[in-house]
Amino acid sequence: MIEMLKADHIAVVGKFEDISFAAVHGELLVLLTPKEEINSTLTRLLLGATKPDRGDLTLFGRDIGSLPHSELLKIRQRIGVVFAGGGLVSNLKVWENLTLPLDYHSTLSSAVIEERGLATLQRVGYKGRLMDLPGHLSLYQRRQIGLGRAMLTDPDLMIFESPSQGLNQDERQAFIEVARSFHDGKPGRASLFLTSNPAMAELLQDARVVNLHKRQAT
Amino acid sequence: MITALGRWILRHFILLADLTRLIVAAFQDMLATFRHGRRPVFRVFLKQVYFTGMQAFKVIAVISLILGAVIITQIISLVGTGNESLIGRVTVWVVVRELGPLLTAIIVIARSGGAIATELGGMRINGEIESIESLGISTGHYLIMPRILGVATAVVILTIYFEIISILGGFTVAAIGWHMPFDPFFEAVFSSLTLNELAVSGAKSLCFGLFLTAACCREGLQVGKSLTEIPQAATSGVMHSLFLVFALDGILTLATLL
């Protein structure tokens, strides 16, 4: 099996000690962490925004910690991240936020982007206004747009940071269903759910669950 | 005393080097726009030109009109009436060479400089800059370059408007107050408006626009994790911009005289 990402005994001082996990192509992985704060740190590590104090972190076979900025940007184009708060840009409207990466990286015409964007909005079930600023949206709507934005780029790896945090039962269910069906949409795509909510494992029954609770000193 | 002075000079030299690097990177990023990100980057550029240029136009128009009237009144009180040729020439020297680019830059610093530093600082604290980078989009290319070039474009255009309105406003006041004839005044104005004068004015406004935005962007991006750093960044950005504009004005004025 080819490993898409591998964390080998990584540690960030003051956050966590000695975490190891790996995900292979096509895998659905739930990483159960002791607290939500760790999910955010892990997301930043996986994106190469910060480096672990100890241990090795490889993504698509490359050591994330040693990559130059330009290479990191290229690797990030293969990753879709849904941040806990949606990760939207506050001075861009909902539609601009949704289509930003596709518009930036692709050479597709505006008409094609519009068509794909509208289809994605329908798929994530967003029913709000397209010309609102993110400040007017609920957490669920922000996360829907964050998910749609990631889906539009058709990434090889999806990272969900605290996907259940702040959502009610129905929203959580609907969100996971879309994430699950998107995962199945491309052979080899891996999805990593970083959560401290054990109920997530029940929602994603065919996922492999790595429980970091027992391994943590914090 | 000497140590403190040396430290101050060194600090500002580093600042200038940092800003020059940022501006050079902006021009390199501009070339990269031909490869990717043309539409979203151009949208940020247009928004910046709109906020800095279009929205500041009214303020610039009013201030330049008043200033033009004040300048011509002072010149007439100094050289007297009946000397339209000299009045026209001095108006061009004062407005086009000096006050046009300088005051436009100061107005833009007051309106947009602090706003840019605050906006970027807020984006940094809210994790939006990290979020943009997580999409594989370079902050320098998407956020900084269009702001630097957008403000520089706006400053150059606003300076042209400032100079035109100022000269027209000055003439209107002189025509009403001292019955100054149109032809000799504008003959003197156009004969003084050499390519050199226009180039100096253009170069000054372009440099001011580039450096003031670079200074404000730099301060905004340096915000850490505390909200109190945002107003500090805005103040610091505005103060650095003002210092740079006056320093560059001095340097460019000296350079043109040599």
Coordinates of C-alpha atoms in Angstrom, one line a residue:
Chain A
M1 CA 0.0 0.0 0.0
I2 CA 1.3 3.5 -0.9
E3 CA 1.3 5.9 2.0
M4 CA -0.1 9.3 1.2
L5 CA 0.8 10.8 4.5
K6 CA 2.9 9.6 7.3
A7 CA 3.5 11.1 10.7
D8 CA 6.4 9.4 12.5
H9 CA 6.7 10.2 16.2
I10 CA 5.9 13.9 15.7
A11 CA 5.7 16.2 18.7
V12 CA 5.0 19.9 19.2
V13 CA 6.1 21.2 22.6
G14 CA 3.2 22.2 24.8
K15 CA 0.6 20.7 22.5
F16 CA 1.3 17.0 22.1
E17 CA 4.0 14.3 22.4
D18 CA 4.9 11.5 20.1
I19 CA 2.1 11.1 17.6
S20 CA 2.3 8.6 14.8
F21 CA -0.2 7.8 12.1
A22 CA -0.3 7.1 8.4
A23 CA -3.0 7.2 5.6
V24 CA -2.8 5.3 2.4
H25 CA -4.4 6.1 -0.9
G26 CA -8.2 5.8 -0.9
E27 CA -8.3 5.5 2.9
L28 CA -10.9 7.1 5.2
L29 CA -9.2 7.8 8.5
V30 CA -10.6 9.2 11.7
L31 CA -7.9 10.6 14.0
L32 CA -9.4 10.8 17.5
T33 CA -7.4 13.4 19.4
P34 CA -7.6 14.3 23.1
K35 CA -8.7 17.9 22.5
E36 CA -9.9 20.2 19.6
E37 CA -6.8 22.4 19.9
I38 CA -4.6 19.5 18.7
N39 CA -6.7 19.2 15.5
S40 CA -5.8 22.8 14.6
T41 CA -2.1 22.2 15.3
L42 CA -2.2 19.0 13.2
T43 CA -3.9 20.7 10.3
R44 CA -1.2 23.4 10.3
L45 CA 1.5 20.7 10.4
L46 CA 0.0 18.8 7.5
L47 CA -0.1 22.0 5.5
G48 CA 3.5 22.8 6.3
A49 CA 2.5 26.1 7.9
T50 CA 4.5 25.0 10.9
K51 CA 7.1 22.4 11.6
P52 CA 7.1 19.7 14.3
D53 CA 9.6 20.1 17.1
R54 CA 10.4 16.4 16.8
G55 CA 9.6 13.6 14.3
D56 CA 9.1 13.4 10.6
L57 CA 6.1 14.3 8.6
T58 CA 5.8 13.2 4.9
L59 CA 3.1 14.0 2.5
F60 CA 2.9 12.5 -1.0
G61 CA 6.3 10.9 -0.2
R62 CA 8.0 14.3 0.5
D63 CA 9.3 15.6 3.8
I64 CA 7.0 18.6 4.5
G65 CA 9.4 20.2 6.9
S66 CA 12.2 20.6 4.4
L67 CA 10.2 21.9 1.4
P68 CA 10.7 25.4 0.1
H69 CA 7.6 27.7 0.0
S70 CA 7.0 27.3 -3.7
E71 CA 7.0 23.5 -3.4
L72 CA 4.6 23.7 -0.4
L73 CA 2.2 25.8 -2.5
K74 CA 2.2 23.1 -5.2
I75 CA 1.6 20.3 -2.7
R76 CA -1.2 22.3 -1.1
Q77 CA -3.0 22.3 -4.4
R78 CA -3.5 18.6 -4.0
I79 CA -5.0 19.0 -0.5
G80 CA -8.5 20.2 0.3
V81 CA -8.9 21.5 3.9
V82 CA -12.2 22.2 5.6
F83 CA -11.2 24.3 8.7
A84 CA -13.3 24.2 11.9
G85 CA -14.5 27.8 11.3
G86 CA -14.8 27.3 7.5
G87 CA -11.5 29.2 6.7
L88 CA -13.3 31.7 4.6
V89 CA -11.8 35.1 3.6
S90 CA -13.8 37.8 5.4
N91 CA -13.5 40.5 2.6
L92 CA -14.6 38.1 -0.1
K93 CA -18.3 37.3 -0.8
V94 CA -19.5 33.7 -0.5
W95 CA -19.3 33.1 -4.2
E96 CA -15.8 34.6 -4.4
N97 CA -14.7 32.4 -1.5
L98 CA -16.2 29.3 -3.1
T99 CA -14.5 29.7 -6.5
L100 CA -11.3 31.4 -5.4
P101 CA -8.9 28.3 -5.7
L102 CA -10.5 27.1 -8.9
D103 CA -10.4 30.6 -10.4
Y104 CA -6.8 31.1 -9.3
H105 CA -5.3 27.8 -10.3
S106 CA -7.3 26.8 -13.4
T107 CA -7.6 28.3 -16.9
L108 CA -11.3 27.5 -17.0
S109 CA -13.7 30.1 -18.4
S110 CA -16.0 32.0 -16.0
A111 CA -19.0 30.2 -17.4
V112 CA -17.5 26.8 -16.6
I113 CA -16.5 27.9 -13.1
E114 CA -20.0 29.3 -12.6
E115 CA -21.6 26.0 -13.7
R116 CA -19.3 23.9 -11.4
G117 CA -19.7 26.3 -8.5
L118 CA -23.5 26.2 -8.6
A119 CA -23.4 22.4 -8.9
T120 CA -21.1 22.2 -5.9
L121 CA -23.4 24.5 -3.8
Q122 CA -26.3 22.2 -4.6
R123 CA -24.3 19.2 -3.6
V124 CA -23.2 20.7 -0.2
G125 CA -26.8 21.9 0.3
Y126 CA -26.0 25.5 0.7
K127 CA -29.2 27.6 0.7
G128 CA -27.9 31.0 1.8
R129 CA -27.1 34.1 -0.3
L130 CA -24.1 34.1 -2.6
M131 CA -23.3 37.8 -2.3
D132 CA -23.2 37.9 1.5
L133 CA -19.9 38.3 3.3
P134 CA -18.9 35.3 5.5
G135 CA -19.6 37.3 8.6
H136 CA -23.3 36.9 8.0
L137 CA -23.2 33.1 7.7
S138 CA -23.8 30.5 10.4
L139 CA -20.9 28.1 11.3
Y140 CA -22.6 25.4 9.3
Q141 CA -23.0 27.6 6.2
R142 CA -19.3 28.7 6.5
R143 CA -18.3 25.0 6.7
Q144 CA -20.5 24.1 3.7
I145 CA -18.7 26.8 1.7
G146 CA -15.4 25.6 3.0
L147 CA -16.2 22.1 1.9
G148 CA -17.5 23.2 -1.5
R149 CA -14.3 25.3 -2.0
A150 CA -12.2 22.2 -1.3
M151 CA -14.4 20.0 -3.5
L152 CA -14.1 22.2 -6.5
T153 CA -10.4 21.6 -6.7
D154 CA -10.9 17.8 -6.7
P155 CA -8.0 17.2 -4.3
D156 CA -6.2 13.9 -3.6
L157 CA -6.3 14.4 0.1
M158 CA -9.1 15.9 2.2
I159 CA -8.5 17.1 5.7
F160 CA -11.4 17.9 8.0
E161 CA -10.5 19.9 11.1
S162 CA -12.9 19.3 13.9
P163 CA -15.8 18.5 11.5
S164 CA -18.4 17.9 14.3
Q165 CA -17.6 21.0 16.4
G166 CA -20.4 23.5 16.8
L167 CA -22.9 21.6 14.6
N168 CA -26.2 20.0 15.6
Q169 CA -27.0 16.4 15.0
D170 CA -28.8 17.0 11.6
E171 CA -26.1 19.3 10.3
R172 CA -23.4 16.9 11.4
Q173 CA -25.1 14.1 9.7
A174 CA -25.6 16.0 6.4
F175 CA -22.1 17.3 6.4
I176 CA -20.5 13.9 6.9
E177 CA -22.8 12.4 4.2
V178 CA -21.5 15.0 1.7
A179 CA -17.9 14.5 2.8
R180 CA -18.4 10.7 2.6
S181 CA -19.9 10.7 -0.9
F182 CA -17.1 13.1 -2.1
H183 CA -14.5 10.8 -0.8
D184 CA -16.0 8.0 -2.9
G185 CA -16.1 10.2 -6.0
K186 CA -12.4 9.8 -6.9
P187 CA -10.4 6.5 -6.6
G188 CA -7.4 6.9 -4.4
R189 CA -8.6 10.0 -2.6
A190 CA -7.8 9.9 1.1
S191 CA -9.9 11.7 3.7
L192 CA -8.6 12.5 7.2
F193 CA -11.0 13.5 9.9
L194 CA -9.3 15.2 12.8
T195 CA -11.7 15.1 15.7
S196 CA -11.9 14.8 19.5
N197 CA -15.5 13.6 19.2
P198 CA -15.8 9.8 19.5
A199 CA -19.3 9.9 17.8
M200 CA -17.5 10.7 14.6
A201 CA -16.3 7.1 14.4
E202 CA -19.9 6.0 14.6
L203 CA -20.9 8.3 11.7
L204 CA -18.1 7.0 9.6
Q205 CA -18.4 3.3 10.2
D206 CA -16.1 2.0 7.5
A207 CA -13.3 4.4 8.5
R208 CA -10.2 3.3 10.2
V209 CA -10.0 5.0 13.6
V210 CA -6.7 5.9 15.2
N211 CA -7.2 6.8 18.9
L212 CA -4.6 9.2 20.1
H213 CA -6.1 9.5 23.6
K214 CA -4.1 6.8 25.1
R215 CA -0.8 7.9 23.6
Q216 CA -0.9 11.5 24.9
A217 CA 0.9 12.9 27.9
T218 CA -1.1 16.2 27.7
Chain B
M1 CA 23.6 59.8 21.6
I2 CA 25.7 58.7 18.7
T3 CA 24.8 55.1 19.4
A4 CA 21.1 55.9 19.4
L5 CA 21.5 57.8 16.2
G6 CA 23.4 55.0 14.6
R7 CA 20.7 52.5 15.7
W8 CA 18.0 54.8 14.3
I9 CA 19.8 55.0 11.0
L10 CA 20.4 51.3 10.9
R11 CA 16.8 50.5 11.7
H12 CA 15.5 52.8 8.9
F13 CA 18.0 51.4 6.5
I14 CA 16.8 47.9 7.2
L15 CA 13.2 49.1 6.8
L16 CA 14.0 50.6 3.4
A17 CA 15.8 47.4 2.3
D18 CA 12.8 45.3 3.4
L19 CA 10.4 47.5 1.6
T20 CA 12.5 47.5 -1.6
R21 CA 12.6 43.7 -1.4
L22 CA 8.8 43.7 -1.1
I23 CA 8.3 46.0 -4.1
V24 CA 10.7 44.0 -6.2
A25 CA 8.8 40.8 -5.2
A26 CA 5.6 42.6 -6.2
F27 CA 6.9 43.2 -9.7
Q28 CA 8.1 39.6 -10.0
D29 CA 4.7 38.4 -8.9
M30 CA 3.1 40.7 -11.5
L31 CA 4.9 38.7 -14.2
A32 CA 3.7 35.4 -12.5
T33 CA 0.1 36.6 -13.0
F34 CA 0.5 35.8 -16.7
R35 CA 0.8 32.1 -15.7
H36 CA -2.0 31.8 -13.1
G37 CA -4.4 33.7 -10.9
R38 CA -5.1 36.5 -13.5
R39 CA -8.8 37.0 -12.7
P40 CA -8.8 36.9 -8.9
V41 CA -5.6 39.0 -8.6
F42 CA -6.9 41.6 -11.1
R43 CA -10.1 41.8 -9.0
V44 CA -8.1 42.6 -5.9
F45 CA -6.1 45.2 -7.9
L46 CA -9.3 46.8 -9.2
K47 CA -10.9 46.9 -5.7
Q48 CA -7.7 48.6 -4.4
V49 CA -7.8 51.2 -7.1
Y50 CA -11.5 51.8 -6.4
F51 CA -11.0 52.1 -2.6
T52 CA -7.9 54.2 -2.8
G53 CA -8.5 56.2 -6.0
M54 CA -12.2 56.6 -6.6
Q55 CA -13.3 57.0 -3.0
A56 CA -10.5 59.5 -2.3
F57 CA -11.3 61.6 -5.3
K58 CA -13.8 63.9 -3.6
V59 CA -11.3 64.6 -0.7
I60 CA -8.5 65.2 -3.2
A61 CA -10.7 67.5 -5.3
V62 CA -11.7 69.7 -2.4
I63 CA -8.3 69.9 -0.8
S64 CA -6.6 70.6 -4.2
L65 CA -9.1 73.3 -5.0
I66 CA -8.6 75.1 -1.7
L67 CA -4.8 74.6 -1.9
G68 CA -4.7 76.0 -5.4
A69 CA -6.6 79.1 -4.2
V70 CA -4.3 79.6 -1.2
I71 CA -1.1 79.1 -3.3
I72 CA -2.1 81.6 -6.0
T73 CA -3.2 84.1 -3.3
Q74 CA 0.2 83.9 -1.7
I75 CA 2.1 84.2 -5.0
I76 CA 0.1 87.3 -6.0
S77 CA 0.7 88.8 -2.6
L78 CA 4.4 88.2 -3.2
V79 CA 4.9 89.2 -6.9
G80 CA 1.8 91.4 -7.3
T81 CA -0.7 91.4 -10.2
G82 CA 0.2 92.0 -13.8
N83 CA 2.9 89.4 -13.8
E84 CA 0.9 86.5 -15.0
S85 CA 3.8 84.7 -16.6
L86 CA 5.7 84.5 -13.3
I87 CA 2.6 83.6 -11.4
G88 CA 1.9 80.7 -13.9
R89 CA 5.5 79.4 -13.6
V90 CA 5.6 79.5 -9.8
T91 CA 2.2 77.8 -9.6
V92 CA 3.6 74.9 -11.8
W93 CA 6.8 74.7 -9.8
V94 CA 5.0 74.6 -6.4
V95 CA 2.0 72.4 -7.4
V96 CA 3.5 70.0 -10.0
R97 CA 7.0 69.6 -8.6
E98 CA 6.2 69.5 -4.9
L99 CA 2.8 69.7 -3.4
G100 CA 0.8 67.6 -5.8
P101 CA 2.7 64.3 -5.3
L102 CA 3.4 65.0 -1.6
L103 CA -0.1 66.0 -0.4
T104 CA -1.8 63.3 -2.5
A105 CA 0.5 60.7 -0.9
I106 CA -0.3 62.1 2.6
I107 CA -4.0 62.0 2.0
V108 CA -3.7 58.4 0.7
I109 CA -1.7 57.4 3.8
A110 CA -4.4 58.9 6.0
R111 CA -7.2 57.2 4.1
S112 CA -5.8 53.9 3.0
G113 CA -2.5 53.3 4.7
G114 CA -3.9 52.5 8.1
A115 CA -6.8 50.6 6.5
I116 CA -4.4 48.3 4.6
A117 CA -2.4 47.6 7.7
T118 CA -5.5 47.0 9.8
E119 CA -7.1 44.7 7.2
L120 CA -4.0 42.5 6.8
G121 CA -3.5 42.4 10.5
G122 CA -7.1 41.3 11.0
M123 CA -6.7 38.7 8.3
R124 CA -3.5 37.4 10.0
I125 CA -5.2 37.1 13.4
N126 CA -8.3 35.4 12.0
G127 CA -6.2 32.8 10.3
E128 CA -7.3 34.0 6.8
I129 CA -3.8 34.4 5.5
E130 CA -3.0 30.9 6.5
S131 CA -6.3 29.8 4.9
I132 CA -5.4 31.5 1.6
E133 CA -1.9 29.8 1.7
S134 CA -3.6 26.5 2.4
L135 CA -5.3 26.8 -1.0
G136 CA -1.8 26.9 -2.6
I137 CA -2.1 30.6 -3.2
S138 CA 0.9 32.8 -2.4
T139 CA 0.1 35.7 -0.1
G140 CA 2.6 37.9 -1.9
H141 CA 0.9 37.2 -5.2
Y142 CA -2.7 37.4 -4.2
L143 CA -2.7 39.9 -1.3
I144 CA 0.4 42.1 -1.5
M145 CA 1.2 42.6 -5.1
P146 CA -2.3 43.9 -6.2
R147 CA -2.4 46.2 -3.2
I148 CA 1.0 47.7 -3.9
L149 CA 0.4 48.2 -7.6
G150 CA -3.2 49.3 -7.0
V151 CA -2.3 52.0 -4.5
A152 CA 0.6 53.1 -6.7
T153 CA -1.7 53.4 -9.7
A154 CA -4.3 55.3 -7.6
V155 CA -1.7 57.7 -6.2
V156 CA -0.3 58.5 -9.7
I157 CA -3.8 59.2 -11.1
L158 CA -4.9 61.2 -8.0
T159 CA -1.8 63.3 -8.3
I160 CA -2.7 64.2 -11.9
Y161 CA -6.2 65.2 -10.8
F162 CA -4.7 67.1 -7.8
E163 CA -2.4 69.1 -10.0
I164 CA -5.1 69.9 -12.7
I165 CA -7.7 70.9 -10.1
S166 CA -5.2 72.9 -8.1
I167 CA -4.1 75.0 -11.1
L168 CA -7.6 75.5 -12.4
G169 CA -8.8 76.4 -8.9
G170 CA -6.0 78.8 -8.4
F171 CA -6.7 80.5 -11.7
T172 CA -10.4 80.8 -11.0
V173 CA -9.7 82.6 -7.7
A174 CA -7.2 84.9 -9.4
A175 CA -9.5 85.6 -12.3
I176 CA -12.4 86.5 -9.9
G177 CA -10.3 88.3 -7.3
W178 CA -7.7 90.0 -9.4
H179 CA -9.2 89.8 -12.9
M180 CA -6.2 87.7 -14.1
P181 CA -6.4 87.1 -17.9
F182 CA -6.6 83.5 -19.1
D183 CA -4.1 83.5 -22.0
P184 CA -0.9 84.8 -20.4
F185 CA -1.4 82.6 -17.3
F186 CA -2.0 79.4 -19.1
E187 CA 0.7 80.2 -21.7
A188 CA 3.2 80.4 -18.7
V189 CA 1.7 77.2 -17.2
F190 CA 2.0 75.2 -20.4
S191 CA 5.5 76.5 -21.2
S192 CA 6.7 75.5 -17.7
L193 CA 5.1 72.1 -17.9
T194 CA 8.1 70.4 -19.6
L195 CA 8.5 66.7 -19.9
N196 CA 11.0 66.9 -17.2
E197 CA 8.5 68.5 -14.7
L198 CA 5.9 65.8 -15.6
A199 CA 8.4 63.0 -15.2
V200 CA 9.6 64.2 -11.8
S201 CA 6.0 64.5 -10.6
G202 CA 5.2 61.1 -12.0
A203 CA 8.3 59.5 -10.5
K204 CA 7.6 61.0 -7.1
S205 CA 4.0 59.9 -7.0
L206 CA 4.9 56.4 -8.2
C207 CA 7.6 56.0 -5.6
F208 CA 5.4 57.4 -2.8
G209 CA 2.6 55.0 -3.8
L210 CA 4.9 51.9 -3.9
F211 CA 6.7 52.6 -0.7
L212 CA 3.7 53.7 1.4
T213 CA 1.8 50.6 0.6
A214 CA 4.8 48.3 1.1
A215 CA 5.3 49.9 4.5
C216 CA 1.6 49.4 5.5
C217 CA 1.5 45.8 4.1
R218 CA 4.7 44.9 6.0
E219 CA 3.3 46.2 9.3
G220 CA 0.0 44.4 8.7
L221 CA 1.7 41.1 8.0
Q222 CA 3.8 41.4 11.1
V223 CA 0.8 41.2 13.4
G224 CA 1.1 38.2 15.7
K225 CA -1.8 36.8 17.6
S226 CA -3.0 39.6 19.8
L227 CA -5.8 42.1 18.8
T228 CA -3.9 45.0 20.4
E229 CA -1.2 44.6 17.7
I230 CA -3.6 45.7 15.0
P231 CA -3.9 49.4 16.0
Q232 CA -0.2 49.3 16.7
A233 CA 0.5 48.0 13.2
A234 CA -1.8 50.7 11.7
T235 CA -0.1 53.5 13.6
S236 CA 3.3 52.1 12.8
G237 CA 2.4 51.7 9.1
V238 CA 1.2 55.3 8.9
M239 CA 4.2 56.7 10.6
H240 CA 6.7 54.7 8.5
S241 CA 4.8 55.7 5.4
L242 CA 5.0 59.4 6.3
F243 CA 8.7 59.2 7.1
L244 CA 9.4 57.4 3.8
V245 CA 7.4 59.9 1.7
F246 CA 9.2 62.9 3.2
A247 CA 12.6 61.2 2.9
L248 CA 12.0 60.1 -0.7
D249 CA 10.7 63.5 -1.6
G250 CA 13.9 65.0 -0.3
I251 CA 16.1 62.4 -2.1
L252 CA 14.2 62.7 -5.4
T253 CA 14.2 66.5 -5.3
L254 CA 17.9 66.5 -4.7
A255 CA 18.5 64.0 -7.5
T256 CA 16.6 66.1 -10.0
L257 CA 18.6 69.2 -9.1
L258 CA 22.0 67.5 -9.6

